[in-house]
Amino acid sequence: MAIEQTLILIKPDGAARRLTGLTIDRLDASGLEMVAAKMISVTEALAREHYKALSDKPFFENLIKYIRGEFHGIKDHRILALVYRGENAIKTVRAVAGATNPEAAAAGTIRGSFGRITTAGQFENVIHASSDPADAAREVALWFKKDEILP
Ligand code: DAT
Ligand code: MG
């Protein structure tokens, strides 16, 4: 099986609800290796580029506000971004995260345990995890410079 890298973001609901440590603990237990980590201010441009595949969705504008912390009072739009590496890392992290829709996410997954859908219909699902190899490569390069990732 291939060694992969995948991007994880602790989303503003995850940070606000103090789920950063729990998320890292779950990723640590999965056996994958953390190879990059930083707090970064999510600019409007970065948010739109990250989610550009969803730009035609009705929830897109709220998704941009959500990831920039505007629903959770996050200072400076800051977010913790991580890269994990290992065999089958992309699927492994997606399994730890659970399904996109928190109501559909399996019990015991991060999203299944801690995600919610707001009354406005916004999915608050605690973490972002790259969904496939093409997405992962694009996202890791978007959020991190080469020299910020351990070789
Ligand atoms: P994932 O984050 O599991 O890769 P995605 O890439 O399809 O899912 O969507 C990105 C984010 O957009 C997702 O984490 C939450 C939000 N989202 C997706 N579908 C939604 C919907 N039907 N209603 C509200 N928010 C949604
Ligand atoms: Mg996705």
PDB file of C-alpha atoms and ligand atoms in Angstrom:
ATOM      1  CA  MET A   1       0.000   0.000   0.000  1.00  0.00           C
ATOM      2  CA  ALA A   2       1.200   3.502  -0.784  1.00  0.00           C
ATOM      3  CA  ILE A   3       2.551   5.976   1.751  1.00  0.00           C
ATOM      4  CA  GLU A   4       0.214   8.960   1.572  1.00  0.00           C
ATOM      5  CA  GLN A   5      -0.025  12.441   3.048  1.00  0.00           C
ATOM      6  CA  THR A   6      -3.325  14.030   4.013  1.00  0.00           C
ATOM      7  CA  LEU A   7      -4.440  17.429   5.267  1.00  0.00           C
ATOM      8  CA  ILE A   8      -6.389  17.832   8.496  1.00  0.00           C
ATOM      9  CA  LEU A   9      -7.908  21.072   9.739  1.00  0.00           C
ATOM     10  CA  ILE A  10      -9.388  21.456  13.197  1.00  0.00           C
ATOM     11  CA  LYS A  11     -12.451  23.444  12.192  1.00  0.00           C
ATOM     12  CA  PRO A  12     -13.677  26.414  14.259  1.00  0.00           C
ATOM     13  CA  ASP A  13     -16.391  24.376  16.043  1.00  0.00           C
ATOM     14  CA  GLY A  14     -13.753  21.799  16.974  1.00  0.00           C
ATOM     15  CA  ALA A  15     -11.425  24.481  18.319  1.00  0.00           C
ATOM     16  CA  ALA A  16     -14.205  26.361  20.133  1.00  0.00           C
ATOM     17  CA  ARG A  17     -15.450  23.152  21.770  1.00  0.00           C
ATOM     18  CA  ARG A  18     -11.924  22.191  22.828  1.00  0.00           C
ATOM     19  CA  LEU A  19     -11.721  19.101  20.630  1.00  0.00           C
ATOM     20  CA  THR A  20      -8.197  19.782  19.331  1.00  0.00           C
ATOM     21  CA  GLY A  21      -6.512  17.426  21.786  1.00  0.00           C
ATOM     22  CA  LEU A  22      -9.054  14.680  21.277  1.00  0.00           C
ATOM     23  CA  THR A  23      -8.607  14.882  17.511  1.00  0.00           C
ATOM     24  CA  ILE A  24      -4.827  14.661  17.735  1.00  0.00           C
ATOM     25  CA  ASP A  25      -5.186  11.765  20.179  1.00  0.00           C
ATOM     26  CA  ARG A  26      -7.372   9.833  17.715  1.00  0.00           C
ATOM     27  CA  LEU A  27      -4.945  10.535  14.861  1.00  0.00           C
ATOM     28  CA  ASP A  28      -2.014   9.500  17.049  1.00  0.00           C
ATOM     29  CA  ALA A  29      -3.774   6.234  17.935  1.00  0.00           C
ATOM     30  CA  SER A  30      -4.308   5.511  14.235  1.00  0.00           C
ATOM     31  CA  GLY A  31      -0.557   4.983  13.911  1.00  0.00           C
ATOM     32  CA  LEU A  32      -0.007   7.728  11.369  1.00  0.00           C
ATOM     33  CA  GLU A  33       2.833  10.226  11.717  1.00  0.00           C
ATOM     34  CA  MET A  34       2.344  13.981  12.117  1.00  0.00           C
ATOM     35  CA  VAL A  35       4.743  15.645   9.684  1.00  0.00           C
ATOM     36  CA  ALA A  36       3.507  19.260   9.686  1.00  0.00           C
ATOM     37  CA  ALA A  37       1.521  21.517  12.009  1.00  0.00           C
ATOM     38  CA  LYS A  38       0.811  25.225  12.183  1.00  0.00           C
ATOM     39  CA  MET A  39      -1.690  27.796  13.328  1.00  0.00           C
ATOM     40  CA  ILE A  40      -2.699  29.802  10.297  1.00  0.00           C
ATOM     41  CA  SER A  41      -5.047  32.699   9.660  1.00  0.00           C
ATOM     42  CA  VAL A  42      -7.571  31.601   7.029  1.00  0.00           C
ATOM     43  CA  THR A  43      -7.864  34.437   4.553  1.00  0.00           C
ATOM     44  CA  GLU A  44     -10.939  34.799   2.388  1.00  0.00           C
ATOM     45  CA  ALA A  45      -8.804  33.784  -0.615  1.00  0.00           C
ATOM     46  CA  LEU A  46      -7.460  30.640   1.091  1.00  0.00           C
ATOM     47  CA  ALA A  47     -10.953  29.573   2.182  1.00  0.00           C
ATOM     48  CA  ARG A  48     -12.378  30.039  -1.316  1.00  0.00           C
ATOM     49  CA  GLU A  49      -9.467  28.204  -2.942  1.00  0.00           C
ATOM     50  CA  HIS A  50      -9.708  25.318  -0.460  1.00  0.00           C
ATOM     51  CA  TYR A  51     -13.430  24.824  -1.096  1.00  0.00           C
ATOM     52  CA  LYS A  52     -13.495  25.906  -4.769  1.00  0.00           C
ATOM     53  CA  ALA A  53     -15.031  22.592  -5.922  1.00  0.00           C
ATOM     54  CA  LEU A  54     -18.120  23.514  -3.875  1.00  0.00           C
ATOM     55  CA  SER A  55     -18.476  27.100  -5.119  1.00  0.00           C
ATOM     56  CA  ASP A  56     -21.811  26.409  -6.832  1.00  0.00           C
ATOM     57  CA  LYS A  57     -23.424  24.861  -3.725  1.00  0.00           C
ATOM     58  CA  PRO A  58     -26.127  26.785  -1.874  1.00  0.00           C
ATOM     59  CA  PHE A  59     -24.196  26.430   1.401  1.00  0.00           C
ATOM     60  CA  PHE A  60     -20.920  27.762  -0.059  1.00  0.00           C
ATOM     61  CA  GLU A  61     -20.973  31.310   1.366  1.00  0.00           C
ATOM     62  CA  ASN A  62     -21.790  30.013   4.845  1.00  0.00           C
ATOM     63  CA  LEU A  63     -19.078  27.366   4.479  1.00  0.00           C
ATOM     64  CA  ILE A  64     -16.528  30.150   3.863  1.00  0.00           C
ATOM     65  CA  LYS A  65     -17.766  32.018   6.947  1.00  0.00           C
ATOM     66  CA  TYR A  66     -17.675  28.788   8.981  1.00  0.00           C
ATOM     67  CA  ILE A  67     -14.113  27.795   8.055  1.00  0.00           C
ATOM     68  CA  ARG A  68     -12.974  31.382   8.798  1.00  0.00           C
ATOM     69  CA  GLY A  69     -14.406  31.114  12.313  1.00  0.00           C
ATOM     70  CA  GLU A  70     -17.106  33.724  11.873  1.00  0.00           C
ATOM     71  CA  PHE A  71     -19.754  31.580  13.574  1.00  0.00           C
ATOM     72  CA  HIS A  72     -17.515  30.724  16.513  1.00  0.00           C
ATOM     73  CA  GLY A  73     -15.818  33.999  17.411  1.00  0.00           C
ATOM     74  CA  ILE A  74     -12.385  32.741  16.398  1.00  0.00           C
ATOM     75  CA  LYS A  75      -9.693  35.408  16.768  1.00  0.00           C
ATOM     76  CA  ASP A  76      -7.831  36.337  13.550  1.00  0.00           C
ATOM     77  CA  HIS A  77      -9.595  33.506  11.632  1.00  0.00           C
ATOM     78  CA  ARG A  78      -6.968  31.187  13.067  1.00  0.00           C
ATOM     79  CA  ILE A  79      -7.067  27.429  12.529  1.00  0.00           C
ATOM     80  CA  LEU A  80      -4.774  24.485  13.283  1.00  0.00           C
ATOM     81  CA  ALA A  81      -3.641  22.776  10.075  1.00  0.00           C
ATOM     82  CA  LEU A  82      -1.873  19.400  10.157  1.00  0.00           C
ATOM     83  CA  VAL A  83      -0.367  16.949   7.710  1.00  0.00           C
ATOM     84  CA  TYR A  84      -0.324  13.263   8.585  1.00  0.00           C
ATOM     85  CA  ARG A  85       1.635  10.652   6.681  1.00  0.00           C
ATOM     86  CA  GLY A  86       1.509   6.875   6.530  1.00  0.00           C
ATOM     87  CA  GLU A  87       0.174   3.853   4.731  1.00  0.00           C
ATOM     88  CA  ASN A  88      -3.329   4.520   3.473  1.00  0.00           C
ATOM     89  CA  ALA A  89      -3.339   7.810   5.416  1.00  0.00           C
ATOM     90  CA  ILE A  90      -6.183   9.405   3.447  1.00  0.00           C
ATOM     91  CA  LYS A  91      -8.735   6.647   4.079  1.00  0.00           C
ATOM     92  CA  THR A  92      -7.493   6.070   7.612  1.00  0.00           C
ATOM     93  CA  VAL A  93      -8.091   9.703   8.581  1.00  0.00           C
ATOM     94  CA  ARG A  94     -11.472   9.766   6.810  1.00  0.00           C
ATOM     95  CA  ALA A  95     -12.463   6.704   8.875  1.00  0.00           C
ATOM     96  CA  VAL A  96     -11.438   8.442  12.104  1.00  0.00           C
ATOM     97  CA  ALA A  97     -13.353  11.566  10.991  1.00  0.00           C
ATOM     98  CA  GLY A  98     -16.591   9.857   9.918  1.00  0.00           C
ATOM     99  CA  ALA A  99     -19.082  10.855   7.233  1.00  0.00           C
ATOM    100  CA  THR A 100     -19.529  14.451   6.076  1.00  0.00           C
ATOM    101  CA  ASN A 101     -23.072  14.696   7.435  1.00  0.00           C
ATOM    102  CA  PRO A 102     -22.789  14.464  11.235  1.00  0.00           C
ATOM    103  CA  GLU A 103     -26.207  12.784  11.393  1.00  0.00           C
ATOM    104  CA  ALA A 104     -24.956  10.033   9.084  1.00  0.00           C
ATOM    105  CA  ALA A 105     -21.509   9.703  10.673  1.00  0.00           C
ATOM    106  CA  ALA A 106     -20.966   6.451  12.566  1.00  0.00           C
ATOM    107  CA  ALA A 107     -21.024   6.451  16.357  1.00  0.00           C
ATOM    108  CA  GLY A 108     -17.532   6.767  17.755  1.00  0.00           C
ATOM    109  CA  THR A 109     -16.140   8.732  14.828  1.00  0.00           C
ATOM    110  CA  ILE A 110     -15.158  12.348  15.539  1.00  0.00           C
ATOM    111  CA  ARG A 111     -17.995  13.720  13.430  1.00  0.00           C
ATOM    112  CA  GLY A 112     -20.460  11.093  14.700  1.00  0.00           C
ATOM    113  CA  SER A 113     -19.652  11.900  18.306  1.00  0.00           C
ATOM    114  CA  PHE A 114     -19.181  15.656  18.147  1.00  0.00           C
ATOM    115  CA  GLY A 115     -20.623  17.015  14.907  1.00  0.00           C
ATOM    116  CA  ARG A 116     -23.955  18.767  14.607  1.00  0.00           C
ATOM    117  CA  ILE A 117     -26.220  20.411  12.068  1.00  0.00           C
ATOM    118  CA  THR A 118     -27.232  23.925  13.058  1.00  0.00           C
ATOM    119  CA  THR A 119     -30.828  25.092  12.806  1.00  0.00           C
ATOM    120  CA  ALA A 120     -29.664  27.126   9.768  1.00  0.00           C
ATOM    121  CA  GLY A 121     -28.624  23.841   8.090  1.00  0.00           C
ATOM    122  CA  GLN A 122     -24.874  24.326   8.407  1.00  0.00           C
ATOM    123  CA  PHE A 123     -22.890  21.133   8.936  1.00  0.00           C
ATOM    124  CA  GLU A 124     -20.483  21.656  11.828  1.00  0.00           C
ATOM    125  CA  ASN A 125     -18.350  18.537  11.562  1.00  0.00           C
ATOM    126  CA  VAL A 126     -15.295  19.359  13.701  1.00  0.00           C
ATOM    127  CA  ILE A 127     -12.491  18.487  11.297  1.00  0.00           C
ATOM    128  CA  HIS A 128     -11.543  18.610   7.655  1.00  0.00           C
ATOM    129  CA  ALA A 129      -9.796  15.603   6.135  1.00  0.00           C
ATOM    130  CA  SER A 130      -8.693  15.283   2.499  1.00  0.00           C
ATOM    131  CA  SER A 131     -10.961  12.939   0.566  1.00  0.00           C
ATOM    132  CA  ASP A 132      -8.723  11.330  -2.086  1.00  0.00           C
ATOM    133  CA  PRO A 133      -5.121  11.436  -3.386  1.00  0.00           C
ATOM    134  CA  ALA A 134      -5.730  14.299  -5.827  1.00  0.00           C
ATOM    135  CA  ASP A 135      -7.490  16.399  -3.171  1.00  0.00           C
ATOM    136  CA  ALA A 136      -4.825  15.582  -0.602  1.00  0.00           C
ATOM    137  CA  ALA A 137      -1.949  16.656  -2.866  1.00  0.00           C
ATOM    138  CA  ARG A 138      -3.728  19.875  -3.802  1.00  0.00           C
ATOM    139  CA  GLU A 139      -4.689  20.701  -0.220  1.00  0.00           C
ATOM    140  CA  VAL A 140      -1.302  19.921   1.364  1.00  0.00           C
ATOM    141  CA  ALA A 141       0.365  22.199  -1.220  1.00  0.00           C
ATOM    142  CA  LEU A 142      -2.256  24.903  -0.677  1.00  0.00           C
ATOM    143  CA  TRP A 143      -1.873  25.051   3.126  1.00  0.00           C
ATOM    144  CA  PHE A 144       1.844  24.274   3.550  1.00  0.00           C
ATOM    145  CA  LYS A 145       5.096  25.304   1.947  1.00  0.00           C
ATOM    146  CA  LYS A 146       7.440  22.424   1.138  1.00  0.00           C
ATOM    147  CA  ASP A 147       9.913  23.347   3.871  1.00  0.00           C
ATOM    148  CA  GLU A 148       7.149  23.307   6.520  1.00  0.00           C
ATOM    149  CA  ILE A 149       6.674  19.558   6.024  1.00  0.00           C
ATOM    150  CA  LEU A 150       9.177  17.077   7.418  1.00  0.00           C
ATOM    151  CA  PRO A 151      10.942  15.061   4.697  1.00  0.00           C
TER     152      PRO A 151
HETATM  153  P1  DAT B   1     -15.920  16.508   3.465  1.00  0.00           P
HETATM  154  O1  DAT B   1     -15.584  17.640   4.407  1.00  0.00           O
HETATM  155  O2  DAT B   1     -16.406  15.292   4.200  1.00  0.00           O
HETATM  156  O3  DAT B   1     -14.820  16.203   2.485  1.00  0.00           O
HETATM  157  P2  DAT B   1     -17.250  17.923   1.302  1.00  0.00           P
HETATM  158  O4  DAT B   1     -15.890  18.143   0.749  1.00  0.00           O
HETATM  159  O5  DAT B   1     -18.294  17.359   0.398  1.00  0.00           O
HETATM  160  O6  DAT B   1     -17.189  16.983   2.599  1.00  0.00           O
HETATM  161  O7  DAT B   1     -17.845  19.291   1.880  1.00  0.00           O
HETATM  162  C1  DAT B   1     -17.006  20.186   2.567  1.00  0.00           C
HETATM  163  C2  DAT B   1     -17.755  20.745   3.744  1.00  0.00           C
HETATM  164  O8  DAT B   1     -18.927  21.443   3.305  1.00  0.00           O
HETATM  165  C3  DAT B   1     -18.293  19.689   4.722  1.00  0.00           C
HETATM  166  O9  DAT B   1     -17.320  19.250   5.631  1.00  0.00           O
HETATM  167  C4  DAT B   1     -19.409  20.428   5.385  1.00  0.00           C
HETATM  168  C5  DAT B   1     -19.973  21.287   4.266  1.00  0.00           C
HETATM  169  N1  DAT B   1     -21.113  20.619   3.619  1.00  0.00           N
HETATM  170  C6  DAT B   1     -21.046  19.606   2.720  1.00  0.00           C
HETATM  171  N2  DAT B   1     -22.268  19.234   2.324  1.00  0.00           N
HETATM  172  C7  DAT B   1     -23.144  20.063   3.002  1.00  0.00           C
HETATM  173  C8  DAT B   1     -24.563  20.197   3.025  1.00  0.00           C
HETATM  174  N3  DAT B   1     -25.357  19.409   2.275  1.00  0.00           N
HETATM  175  N4  DAT B   1     -25.105  21.151   3.839  1.00  0.00           N
HETATM  176  C9  DAT B   1     -24.298  21.942   4.579  1.00  0.00           C
HETATM  177  N5  DAT B   1     -22.966  21.859   4.604  1.00  0.00           N
HETATM  178  C10 DAT B   1     -22.385  20.941   3.828  1.00  0.00           C
HETATM  179 MG    MG B   2     -14.000  17.326   0.952  1.00  0.00          MG
END
